[in-house]
mmCIF file of C-alpha atoms in Angstrom:
data_model
loop_
_atom_site.group_PDB
_atom_site.id
_atom_site.type_symbol
_atom_site.label_atom_id
_atom_site.label_comp_id
_atom_site.label_asym_id
_atom_site.label_seq_id
_atom_site.Cartn_x
_atom_site.Cartn_y
_atom_site.Cartn_z
ATOM 1 C CA MET A 19 112.246 63.421 112.032
ATOM 2 C CA LEU A 20 109.341 63.448 109.585
ATOM 3 C CA LYS A 21 109.587 65.837 106.697
ATOM 4 C CA LYS A 22 106.733 68.180 105.907
ATOM 5 C CA PRO A 23 104.877 66.581 102.980
ATOM 6 C CA THR A 24 102.913 68.251 100.227
ATOM 7 C CA LEU A 25 99.385 66.889 100.623
ATOM 8 C CA THR A 26 96.921 67.892 97.924
ATOM 9 C CA LYS A 27 94.797 64.789 97.579
ATOM 10 C CA ARG A 28 93.223 62.287 99.881
ATOM 11 C CA SER A 29 95.552 59.630 98.426
ATOM 12 C CA ASP A 30 98.510 61.819 99.377
ATOM 13 C CA HIS A 31 97.280 61.909 102.964
ATOM 14 C CA ILE A 32 96.891 58.129 103.023
ATOM 15 C CA GLN A 33 100.342 57.568 101.515
ATOM 16 C CA PHE A 34 101.813 59.929 104.081
ATOM 17 C CA LEU A 35 100.202 57.986 106.909
ATOM 18 C CA GLN A 36 101.366 54.657 105.503
ATOM 19 C CA ASP A 37 104.922 55.931 105.340
ATOM 20 C CA LEU A 38 104.527 57.152 108.895
ATOM 21 C CA CYS A 39 103.306 53.793 110.155
ATOM 22 C CA GLY A 40 105.896 51.755 108.300
ATOM 23 C CA ASN A 41 105.511 48.047 109.023
ATOM 24 C CA ARG A 42 103.401 48.591 112.132
ATOM 25 C CA GLN A 43 100.312 47.993 109.974
ATOM 26 C CA CYS A 44 98.512 50.915 111.544
ATOM 27 C CA ASN A 45 94.865 51.440 110.865
ATOM 28 C CA THR A 46 95.319 53.935 108.034
ATOM 29 C CA GLN A 47 91.669 54.890 107.942
ATOM 30 C CA LEU A 48 91.690 55.622 111.647
ATOM 31 C CA LEU A 49 94.788 57.764 111.292
ATOM 32 C CA PHE A 50 93.241 59.503 108.321
ATOM 33 C CA ASP A 51 90.112 60.182 110.363
ATOM 34 C CA MET A 52 92.324 61.430 113.132
ATOM 35 C CA LEU A 53 93.655 64.113 110.841
ATOM 36 C CA GLY A 54 90.214 65.634 110.653
ATOM 37 C CA PHE A 55 88.222 64.146 107.812
ATOM 38 C CA ASN A 56 85.635 62.553 110.114
ATOM 39 C CA LYS A 57 86.032 64.926 113.051
ATOM 40 C CA ILE A 58 87.179 62.276 115.514
ATOM 41 C CA LYS A 59 87.251 63.446 119.130
ATOM 42 C CA ILE A 60 90.604 64.848 120.034
ATOM 43 C CA ASP A 61 90.782 62.460 123.062
ATOM 44 C CA SER A 62 91.012 59.584 120.587
ATOM 45 C CA VAL A 63 93.665 61.484 118.680
ATOM 46 C CA PHE A 64 95.830 61.770 121.772
ATOM 47 C CA LYS A 65 95.296 58.118 122.703
ATOM 48 C CA LEU A 66 96.255 56.928 119.260
ATOM 49 C CA ILE A 67 99.339 59.101 119.061
ATOM 50 C CA ALA A 68 100.421 57.979 122.535
ATOM 51 C CA SER A 69 100.082 54.312 121.505
ATOM 52 C CA MET A 70 102.127 54.723 118.311
ATOM 53 C CA ARG A 71 105.461 55.053 120.177
ATOM 54 C CA LEU A 72 106.650 57.793 117.863
ATOM 55 C CA SER A 73 109.423 60.238 118.577
ATOM 56 C CA VAL A 74 108.537 63.589 120.112
ATOM 57 C CA SER A 75 109.138 65.431 116.857
ATOM 58 C CA ASP A 76 106.878 63.014 114.952
ATOM 59 C CA ARG A 77 104.106 63.422 117.534
ATOM 60 C CA HIS A 78 104.356 67.173 117.147
ATOM 61 C CA MET A 79 104.065 66.725 113.394
ATOM 62 C CA LEU A 80 100.868 64.695 113.681
ATOM 63 C CA LEU A 81 99.247 67.103 116.094
ATOM 64 C CA ASP A 82 100.287 70.046 113.980
ATOM 65 C CA LEU A 83 98.572 68.404 111.016
ATOM 66 C CA HIS A 84 95.427 67.957 113.070
ATOM 67 C CA THR A 85 95.029 71.399 114.600
ATOM 68 C CA PRO A 86 94.159 74.626 112.773
ATOM 69 C CA ALA A 87 96.815 77.239 112.203
ATOM 70 C CA ARG A 88 97.505 80.104 114.545
ATOM 71 C CA SER A 89 99.623 83.107 114.055
ATOM 72 C CA PRO A 90 102.981 83.141 115.857
ATOM 73 C CA SER A 91 101.792 86.064 117.927
ATOM 74 C CA SER A 92 98.806 84.175 119.254
ATOM 75 C CA LYS A 93 98.821 83.941 123.026
ATOM 76 C CA LYS A 94 97.043 80.611 122.967
ATOM 77 C CA SER A 95 99.452 77.722 122.660
ATOM 78 C CA ARG A 96 98.907 74.771 120.382
ATOM 79 C CA PHE A 97 98.601 71.169 121.482
ATOM 80 C CA CYS A 98 101.630 68.878 121.635
ATOM 81 C CA ILE A 99 103.040 65.906 123.510
ATOM 82 C CA SER A 100 105.879 66.706 125.831
ATOM 83 C CA GLU A 101 109.028 64.596 125.736
ATOM 84 C CA LYS A 102 108.853 64.010 129.475
ATOM 85 C CA TYR A 103 105.728 62.742 131.172
ATOM 86 C CA THR A 104 104.744 60.421 133.980
ATOM 87 C CA ILE A 105 101.760 58.261 134.791
ATOM 88 C CA GLN A 106 100.658 58.787 138.358
ATOM 89 C CA GLY A 107 96.972 58.096 138.875
ATOM 90 C CA SER A 108 95.446 60.498 136.382
ATOM 91 C CA ALA A 109 98.830 61.169 134.794
ATOM 92 C CA LYS A 110 99.061 63.858 132.149
ATOM 93 C CA ILE A 111 100.780 62.954 128.952
ATOM 94 C CA MET A 112 99.488 65.944 127.015
ATOM 95 C CA GLU A 113 100.762 69.276 128.209
ATOM 96 C CA MET A 114 100.501 72.826 126.994
ATOM 97 C CA ASP A 115 103.822 73.702 125.429
ATOM 98 C CA SER A 116 104.265 77.346 124.575
ATOM 99 C CA SER A 117 107.963 76.983 123.840
ATOM 100 C CA THR A 118 107.525 75.030 120.594
ATOM 101 C CA PRO A 119 107.730 77.245 117.515
ATOM 102 C CA ARG A 120 104.769 77.279 115.177
ATOM 103 C CA LEU A 121 104.779 76.183 111.617
ATOM 104 C CA SER A 122 104.663 78.930 109.073
ATOM 105 C CA ASN A 123 101.644 79.769 106.972
ATOM 106 C CA GLN A 124 103.025 77.465 104.296
ATOM 107 C CA ARG A 125 101.268 74.645 106.143
ATOM 108 C CA GLU A 126 98.128 75.860 104.394
ATOM 109 C CA ASP A 127 99.466 74.151 101.285
ATOM 110 C CA PHE A 128 98.911 70.690 102.738
ATOM 111 C CA ILE A 129 96.398 71.196 105.580
ATOM 112 C CA GLY A 130 93.580 71.201 103.063
ATOM 113 C CA PRO A 131 90.329 69.952 104.497
ATOM 114 C CA LEU A 132 91.782 69.511 107.970
ATOM 115 C CA ARG A 133 90.452 72.949 108.869
ATOM 116 C CA GLN A 134 87.004 71.470 108.787
ATOM 117 C CA ALA A 135 87.727 70.013 112.189
ATOM 118 C CA SER A 136 86.770 72.948 114.380
ATOM 119 C CA LEU A 137 88.106 71.801 117.727
ATOM 120 C CA LYS A 138 88.093 73.777 120.899
ATOM 121 C CA ARG A 139 91.380 74.296 122.685
ATOM 122 C CA ARG A 140 91.533 72.816 126.155
ATOM 123 C CA HIS A 141 93.869 70.740 128.339
ATOM 124 C CA TYR A 142 93.648 66.995 127.694
ATOM 125 C CA SER A 143 94.942 64.132 129.837
ATOM 126 C CA ILE A 144 94.891 60.346 129.830
ATOM 127 C CA ASP A 145 95.011 58.203 132.947
ATOM 128 C CA ALA A 146 96.672 54.841 133.559
ATOM 129 C CA SER A 147 93.495 52.790 133.013
ATOM 130 C CA GLU A 148 93.028 54.306 129.564
ATOM 131 C CA MET A 149 96.635 53.476 128.725
ATOM 132 C CA ARG A 150 96.015 49.851 129.717
ATOM 133 C CA ASP A 151 92.932 49.766 127.516
ATOM 134 C CA ILE A 152 95.038 50.892 124.577
ATOM 135 C CA GLU A 153 97.588 48.128 125.205
ATOM 136 C CA GLU A 154 94.893 45.466 125.669
ATOM 137 C CA THR A 155 93.298 46.258 122.321
ATOM 138 C CA LYS A 156 96.434 45.083 120.503
ATOM 139 C CA THR A 157 96.202 41.720 118.785
ATOM 140 C CA TRP A 158 98.847 39.032 119.098
ATOM 141 C CA LYS A 159 99.973 39.790 115.585
ATOM 142 C CA GLU A 160 100.508 43.410 116.518
ATOM 143 C CA ARG A 161 102.406 42.416 119.639
ATOM 144 C CA ILE A 162 104.685 40.171 117.588
ATOM 145 C CA GLN A 163 105.255 42.989 115.149
ATOM 146 C CA ASP A 164 106.112 45.283 118.059
ATOM 147 C CA PHE A 165 108.608 42.748 119.346
ATOM 148 C CA LYS A 166 110.198 42.376 115.919
ATOM 149 C CA ARG A 167 110.403 46.113 115.643
ATOM 150 C CA PHE A 168 112.095 46.201 119.061
ATOM 151 C CA ILE A 169 114.694 43.655 117.930
ATOM 152 C CA TRP A 170 115.428 45.492 114.703
ATOM 153 C CA ASN A 171 113.983 48.808 113.622
ATOM 154 C CA PRO A 172 115.047 49.377 109.990
ATOM 155 C CA TYR A 173 113.537 52.863 109.902
ATOM 156 C CA LYS A 174 115.634 54.147 112.780
ATOM 157 C CA GLY A 175 118.525 51.720 112.339
ATOM 158 C CA GLU A 176 118.150 50.477 115.932
ATOM 159 C CA PHE A 177 118.880 47.034 117.332
ATOM 160 C CA MET A 178 117.034 46.396 120.606
ATOM 161 C CA GLY A 179 116.377 50.069 121.062
ATOM 162 C CA ARG A 180 119.925 51.268 120.397
ATOM 163 C CA ASP A 181 121.631 52.578 117.292
ATOM 164 C CA LYS A 182 125.257 51.932 116.342
ATOM 165 C CA LYS A 183 126.611 54.849 118.310
ATOM 166 C CA SER A 184 124.675 53.909 121.441
ATOM 167 C CA TRP A 185 125.782 50.262 121.238
ATOM 168 C CA ALA A 186 129.387 51.325 120.714
ATOM 169 C CA LYS A 187 129.276 53.499 123.823
ATOM 170 C CA ILE A 188 127.645 50.906 126.075
ATOM 171 C CA LEU A 189 129.904 48.076 124.857
ATOM 172 C CA PHE A 190 132.998 50.208 125.339
ATOM 173 C CA PHE A 191 131.838 51.077 128.852
ATOM 174 C CA TYR A 192 131.284 47.443 129.846
ATOM 175 C CA PHE A 193 134.540 46.401 128.186
ATOM 176 C CA CYS A 194 136.450 48.897 130.298
ATOM 177 C CA LEU A 195 134.480 47.916 133.404
ATOM 178 C CA TYR A 196 135.164 44.185 133.116
ATOM 179 C CA VAL A 197 138.789 44.710 132.147
ATOM 180 C CA PHE A 198 139.188 46.748 135.317
ATOM 181 C CA LEU A 199 137.394 44.136 137.458
ATOM 182 C CA THR A 200 139.434 41.306 135.934
ATOM 183 C CA GLY A 201 142.636 43.194 136.598
ATOM 184 C CA MET A 202 141.648 43.847 140.201
ATOM 185 C CA PHE A 203 140.763 40.170 140.719
ATOM 186 C CA ALA A 204 144.042 38.992 139.170
ATOM 187 C CA LEU A 205 145.996 41.462 141.297
ATOM 188 C CA CYS A 206 144.295 40.226 144.485
ATOM 189 C CA ILE A 207 144.974 36.572 143.623
ATOM 190 C CA TYR A 208 148.589 37.376 142.794
ATOM 191 C CA GLY A 209 149.026 39.184 146.093
ATOM 192 C CA LEU A 210 147.484 36.248 147.946
ATOM 193 C CA LEU A 211 149.748 33.711 146.243
ATOM 194 C CA LEU A 212 152.799 35.719 147.254
ATOM 195 C CA THR A 213 151.912 35.127 150.906
ATOM 196 C CA ILE A 214 151.467 31.348 150.558
ATOM 197 C CA ASN A 215 154.347 28.963 151.178
ATOM 198 C CA PRO A 216 154.003 26.040 148.716
ATOM 199 C CA TYR A 217 156.097 23.766 150.930
ATOM 200 C CA VAL A 218 154.577 24.278 154.372
ATOM 201 C CA PRO A 219 150.922 25.050 155.210
ATOM 202 C CA THR A 220 150.361 28.362 156.953
ATOM 203 C CA TYR A 221 148.059 26.920 159.622
ATOM 204 C CA ARG A 222 148.829 23.531 161.185
ATOM 205 C CA ASP A 223 147.510 23.901 164.724
ATOM 206 C CA ARG A 224 144.550 21.510 164.156
ATOM 207 C CA VAL A 225 146.479 18.807 162.253
ATOM 208 C CA PHE A 226 147.827 16.869 165.231
ATOM 209 C CA PRO A 227 147.363 14.087 166.208
ATOM 210 C CA PRO A 228 147.270 11.739 163.192
ATOM 211 C CA GLY A 229 144.359 9.566 162.132
ATOM 212 C CA LEU A 230 144.249 6.014 160.823
ATOM 213 C CA THR A 231 143.016 4.527 157.554
ATOM 214 C CA ILE A 232 142.414 0.890 156.721
ATOM 215 C CA ARG A 233 142.722 -1.198 153.567
ATOM 216 C CA PRO A 234 140.864 -2.771 151.870
ATOM 217 C CA HIS A 235 138.307 -0.016 151.779
ATOM 218 C CA ILE A 236 135.362 -0.277 149.398
ATOM 219 C CA THR A 237 132.321 1.311 151.028
ATOM 220 C CA GLY A 238 132.036 1.719 154.765
ATOM 221 C CA HIS A 239 133.802 -0.402 157.348
ATOM 222 C CA ASN A 240 131.657 -3.526 157.302
ATOM 223 C CA TYR A 241 133.439 -6.588 155.914
ATOM 224 C CA ALA A 242 131.253 -9.630 155.306
ATOM 225 C CA PHE A 243 132.424 -12.550 153.169
ATOM 226 C CA ASN A 244 132.430 -16.321 152.804
ATOM 227 C CA GLY A 245 135.830 -17.910 152.335
ATOM 228 C CA SER A 246 134.490 -20.588 149.997
ATOM 229 C CA GLU A 247 132.841 -18.041 147.677
ATOM 230 C CA ARG A 248 135.428 -15.995 145.821
ATOM 231 C CA SER A 249 132.857 -13.467 144.573
ATOM 232 C CA THR A 250 132.278 -12.281 148.154
ATOM 233 C CA TRP A 251 135.903 -11.269 148.770
ATOM 234 C CA SER A 252 137.479 -10.708 145.330
ATOM 235 C CA SER A 253 136.770 -6.952 145.518
ATOM 236 C CA PHE A 254 138.762 -6.789 148.775
ATOM 237 C CA THR A 255 141.826 -8.466 147.299
ATOM 238 C CA ASP A 256 141.662 -6.321 144.160
ATOM 239 C CA ASN A 257 141.648 -3.223 146.339
ATOM 240 C CA LEU A 258 144.708 -4.457 148.247
ATOM 241 C CA ASP A 259 146.577 -5.270 145.025
ATOM 242 C CA LYS A 260 146.020 -1.774 143.685
ATOM 243 C CA PHE A 261 147.011 -0.170 146.983
ATOM 244 C CA LEU A 262 150.306 -2.097 147.207
ATOM 245 C CA GLU A 263 151.460 -1.352 143.642
ATOM 246 C CA ASP A 264 153.648 1.545 144.834
ATOM 247 C CA TYR A 265 155.280 -0.732 147.415
ATOM 248 C CA GLU A 266 156.655 -3.264 144.926
ATOM 249 C CA ASP A 267 160.190 -4.255 145.875
ATOM 250 C CA ASP A 268 161.729 -3.261 142.548
ATOM 251 C CA THR A 269 160.090 0.177 142.664
ATOM 252 C CA GLN A 270 161.261 0.820 146.211
ATOM 253 C CA ILE A 271 164.835 -0.226 145.465
ATOM 254 C CA ILE A 272 165.008 2.126 142.462
ATOM 255 C CA ASN A 273 163.372 5.202 144.003
ATOM 256 C CA ASN A 274 164.226 5.049 147.717
ATOM 257 C CA ILE A 275 167.168 4.320 149.980
ATOM 258 C CA GLU A 276 167.793 2.034 152.944
ATOM 259 C CA CYS A 277 167.686 3.913 156.236
ATOM 260 C CA THR A 278 168.846 3.223 159.764
ATOM 261 C CA PRO A 279 165.971 1.779 161.831
ATOM 262 C CA GLY A 280 165.073 3.234 165.206
ATOM 263 C CA GLN A 281 165.970 6.872 164.529
ATOM 264 C CA TYR A 282 164.389 9.824 162.747
ATOM 265 C CA PHE A 283 165.546 10.478 159.199
ATOM 266 C CA VAL A 284 166.033 14.237 159.506
ATOM 267 C CA GLN A 285 167.241 15.981 156.348
ATOM 268 C CA PRO A 286 168.479 19.523 156.996
ATOM 269 C CA GLY A 287 168.895 22.097 154.267
ATOM 270 C CA ASP A 288 166.704 24.407 152.252
ATOM 271 C CA GLU A 289 163.025 23.545 152.229
ATOM 272 C CA LYS A 290 163.084 23.666 148.420
ATOM 273 C CA ASP A 291 165.630 20.834 148.172
ATOM 274 C CA GLU A 292 164.293 17.420 147.178
ATOM 275 C CA LYS A 293 164.255 14.974 150.079
ATOM 276 C CA LYS A 294 165.139 11.297 150.043
ATOM 277 C CA ALA A 295 162.743 8.604 151.242
ATOM 278 C CA CYS A 296 163.255 5.335 153.068
ATOM 279 C CA GLN A 297 162.311 2.021 151.516
ATOM 280 C CA PHE A 298 159.210 0.168 152.569
ATOM 281 C CA ARG A 299 159.018 -2.984 150.496
ATOM 282 C CA ARG A 300 155.897 -5.031 149.942
ATOM 283 C CA SER A 301 157.707 -8.200 150.950
ATOM 284 C CA GLN A 302 158.030 -6.822 154.499
ATOM 285 C CA LEU A 303 154.323 -7.581 155.003
ATOM 286 C CA LYS A 304 155.132 -11.321 154.746
ATOM 287 C CA ASN A 305 151.912 -13.411 154.900
ATOM 288 C CA CYS A 306 149.822 -10.313 154.155
ATOM 289 C CA SER A 307 151.920 -9.123 151.197
ATOM 290 C CA GLY A 308 149.826 -10.955 148.611
ATOM 291 C CA ILE A 309 152.979 -12.395 147.053
ATOM 292 C CA ASP A 310 152.697 -15.954 148.361
ATOM 293 C CA ASP A 311 148.940 -15.831 149.009
ATOM 294 C CA PRO A 312 147.085 -13.686 146.429
ATOM 295 C CA SER A 313 143.886 -14.071 148.472
ATOM 296 C CA TYR A 314 145.445 -12.276 151.493
ATOM 297 C CA GLY A 315 143.970 -15.002 153.740
ATOM 298 C CA PHE A 316 140.343 -14.303 152.745
ATOM 299 C CA ALA A 317 139.978 -17.710 151.085
ATOM 300 C CA GLU A 318 140.838 -19.438 154.385
ATOM 301 C CA GLY A 319 138.689 -17.159 156.526
ATOM 302 C CA LYS A 320 141.820 -15.569 158.009
ATOM 303 C CA PRO A 321 141.804 -12.125 156.397
ATOM 304 C CA CYS A 322 144.562 -9.521 156.330
ATOM 305 C CA PHE A 323 143.966 -5.809 156.821
ATOM 306 C CA ILE A 324 146.498 -3.024 156.434
ATOM 307 C CA LEU A 325 146.758 0.111 158.584
ATOM 308 C CA LYS A 326 148.264 3.391 157.412
ATOM 309 C CA MET A 327 148.795 6.502 159.500
ATOM 310 C CA ASN A 328 147.931 9.861 157.945
ATOM 311 C CA ARG A 329 150.866 11.986 156.829
ATOM 312 C CA ILE A 330 151.649 15.121 158.836
ATOM 313 C CA LEU A 331 154.375 17.558 157.788
ATOM 314 C CA GLY A 332 157.256 17.709 160.238
ATOM 315 C CA PHE A 333 155.621 15.243 162.644
ATOM 316 C CA GLU A 334 158.119 13.183 164.638
ATOM 317 C CA ALA A 335 155.940 10.305 165.748
ATOM 318 C CA GLY A 336 156.219 9.156 169.333
ATOM 319 C CA SER A 337 158.705 11.824 170.426
ATOM 320 C CA GLY A 338 161.606 9.374 170.166
ATOM 321 C CA VAL A 339 159.604 6.248 171.046
ATOM 322 C CA PRO A 340 157.934 4.281 168.193
ATOM 323 C CA ILE A 341 154.132 4.355 168.031
ATOM 324 C CA TYR A 342 152.561 0.894 168.337
ATOM 325 C CA VAL A 343 149.204 -0.636 167.364
ATOM 326 C CA THR A 344 146.813 -2.712 169.473
ATOM 327 C CA CYS A 345 143.536 -4.373 168.470
ATOM 328 C CA ASP A 346 140.671 -5.608 170.639
ATOM 329 C CA ILE A 347 136.911 -5.990 170.849
ATOM 330 C CA PRO A 348 135.647 -2.743 172.436
ATOM 331 C CA ARG A 349 132.412 -4.160 173.883
ATOM 332 C CA GLY A 350 132.022 -7.195 176.129
ATOM 333 C CA ASN A 351 134.562 -9.555 177.610
ATOM 334 C CA ARG A 352 135.229 -11.502 174.444
ATOM 335 C CA ASN A 353 138.778 -12.208 173.351
ATOM 336 C CA LEU A 354 139.776 -11.369 169.809
ATOM 337 C CA GLY A 355 142.263 -14.184 169.720
ATOM 338 C CA SER A 356 145.579 -14.198 167.945
ATOM 339 C CA VAL A 357 146.469 -11.232 165.718
ATOM 340 C CA ASN A 358 149.736 -11.241 163.797
ATOM 341 C CA PHE A 359 151.337 -7.900 162.844
ATOM 342 C CA TYR A 360 153.726 -7.497 159.892
ATOM 343 C CA PRO A 361 156.498 -6.365 159.827
ATOM 344 C CA SER A 362 155.690 -5.541 163.493
ATOM 345 C CA ASN A 363 153.081 -3.641 165.461
ATOM 346 C CA ARG A 364 155.249 -0.483 165.504
ATOM 347 C CA PHE A 365 155.760 2.380 163.052
ATOM 348 C CA ASP A 366 159.531 2.707 162.783
ATOM 349 C CA LEU A 367 160.987 6.169 163.487
ATOM 350 C CA MET A 368 163.036 6.197 160.270
ATOM 351 C CA TYR A 369 159.934 7.051 158.222
ATOM 352 C CA PHE A 370 159.556 10.364 160.032
ATOM 353 C CA PRO A 371 159.456 13.316 159.591
ATOM 354 C CA TYR A 372 157.535 13.854 156.356
ATOM 355 C CA TYR A 373 158.462 16.942 154.281
ATOM 356 C CA GLY A 374 155.503 17.266 151.904
ATOM 357 C CA LYS A 375 154.615 15.952 148.461
ATOM 358 C CA ILE A 376 156.562 18.662 146.588
ATOM 359 C CA THR A 377 159.996 17.850 148.024
ATOM 360 C CA HIS A 378 159.360 14.342 149.421
ATOM 361 C CA VAL A 379 158.299 12.999 146.042
ATOM 362 C CA ASN A 380 158.947 9.263 146.494
ATOM 363 C CA TYR A 381 157.903 9.065 150.133
ATOM 364 C CA SER A 382 156.152 5.803 151.061
ATOM 365 C CA SER A 383 154.057 5.771 154.210
ATOM 366 C CA PRO A 384 154.911 2.930 156.591
ATOM 367 C CA LEU A 385 152.320 0.159 156.860
ATOM 368 C CA ILE A 386 151.264 -2.382 159.452
ATOM 369 C CA ALA A 387 149.469 -5.524 158.288
ATOM 370 C CA MET A 388 147.095 -7.276 160.696
ATOM 371 C CA HIS A 389 146.426 -10.977 160.162
ATOM 372 C CA PHE A 390 143.306 -12.153 162.028
ATOM 373 C CA THR A 391 143.516 -15.920 162.467
ATOM 374 C CA GLU A 392 141.021 -16.688 165.261
ATOM 375 C CA VAL A 393 137.968 -14.509 164.602
ATOM 376 C CA ALA A 394 134.621 -16.106 165.462
ATOM 377 C CA ARG A 395 132.571 -17.137 162.430
ATOM 378 C CA ASN A 396 128.959 -16.603 161.380
ATOM 379 C CA GLU A 397 128.532 -13.558 163.575
ATOM 380 C CA ASP A 398 129.334 -9.854 163.527
ATOM 381 C CA VAL A 399 132.535 -9.038 165.369
ATOM 382 C CA THR A 400 133.324 -5.373 166.035
ATOM 383 C CA ILE A 401 137.060 -4.745 166.159
ATOM 384 C CA GLN A 402 138.901 -1.620 167.261
ATOM 385 C CA CYS A 403 142.531 -0.984 166.349
ATOM 386 C CA LYS A 404 144.311 2.083 167.671
ATOM 387 C CA ILE A 405 147.762 3.624 167.834
ATOM 388 C CA ASN A 406 149.440 4.341 171.144
ATOM 389 C CA GLY A 407 152.299 6.641 172.061
ATOM 390 C CA LYS A 408 153.254 10.152 173.098
ATOM 391 C CA ARG A 409 151.249 13.010 171.559
ATOM 392 C CA ILE A 410 148.677 10.475 170.352
ATOM 393 C CA ILE A 411 144.938 10.755 171.063
ATOM 394 C CA SER A 412 142.813 7.664 170.420
ATOM 395 C CA ASP A 413 139.916 8.008 172.875
ATOM 396 C CA ASN A 414 138.063 10.997 171.428
ATOM 397 C CA ASN A 415 134.387 10.054 171.206
ATOM 398 C CA ASN A 416 133.672 12.925 168.807
ATOM 399 C CA ASP A 417 136.010 11.505 166.143
ATOM 400 C CA ARG A 418 136.068 7.740 165.795
ATOM 401 C CA PHE A 419 138.949 7.866 163.290
ATOM 402 C CA LEU A 420 141.286 10.021 165.376
ATOM 403 C CA GLY A 421 144.103 7.642 166.298
ATOM 404 C CA ARG A 422 141.891 4.581 165.858
ATOM 405 C CA ILE A 423 139.764 2.613 163.424
ATOM 406 C CA ILE A 424 136.605 0.611 164.195
ATOM 407 C CA PHE A 425 135.240 -1.960 161.747
ATOM 408 C CA THR A 426 132.907 -4.965 161.720
ATOM 409 C CA LEU A 427 133.977 -8.373 160.472
ATOM 410 C CA HIS A 428 131.599 -11.197 159.535
ATOM 411 C CA ILE A 429 133.160 -14.426 158.284
ATOM 412 C CA GLY A 430 130.734 -16.985 156.850
#
């Protein structure tokens, strides 16, 4: 709050106003006139005080300097600016306040010539349009100064409108709030994880039946190449080489065991126990293994493709009868010709069931290689390969990859 100064000279008044304005670069002469030397209209006084963004006590101080003294027993109340006001149409920001105590007669020591301003007492108000006019009269320099003062006010020790105590309170509140929210979130996640089985999915009703995938797979299912031009099929062979790395004979012999063909490899015990996996060696793919022919038949125009069935936990394929693969041309009466399957056109039962990647660490999905040796050349040939057996669906028109795979082959 402003302290009551001792004003005896005009220079003292000016110095007082400069201290009051601080770095706002107020119009000192205008403020000085406001205090009564040039008898400025009191409407202008109120407008100027309202635009200065001073505290309530400082506004009272300015108005008290402007108005003539009255005895404490006077029934007429002096002018002041209330702490609470609203702007609604012709909103009143100046109100009669009879509860504010009057300054003592000692104010005569520094009022000086202010008594020359003989102003009538009446109720003054300022509407919203006048407030906008006050704001619009500010220059860009003044607006920048206002913004700087908002960021840091050295006179009040405020950063962005808050002092140290206010910032401490608000930061402590938000710290407690976010600690509470974080704790609630962590508790909910922890409770959710307790209900999840890491070994078996909770919902598996829409997993059956299995789908098919094909290799090589670059982009899409259109395979066009020319056997005499290596650049047209090298990406296909590279993709097959990378895919078959996990099926190397040495790797399979080290990690997996030999199983009995023709029967399910069921491993009872706790679901947390690590399960063993059956060997599926790359050499079992014979002409399509890439061992003897690194081009996988693409160089001769007799390409190899590999089918893999999607893994499903606990799925016993075929219900005791091995699932088998057939390939044909779905449209027209054309014959696909000879197709060789390696190691056979059946998925052996010994590779089922699958127990999940956590316990069935070294599991290798069984593969079927298809060697197309009589495909027509220089034309697009659409081929459909599908799996057949019990509990298998391969004729669903809404899902072309459910139990089947359709691709186009063009050999130049």
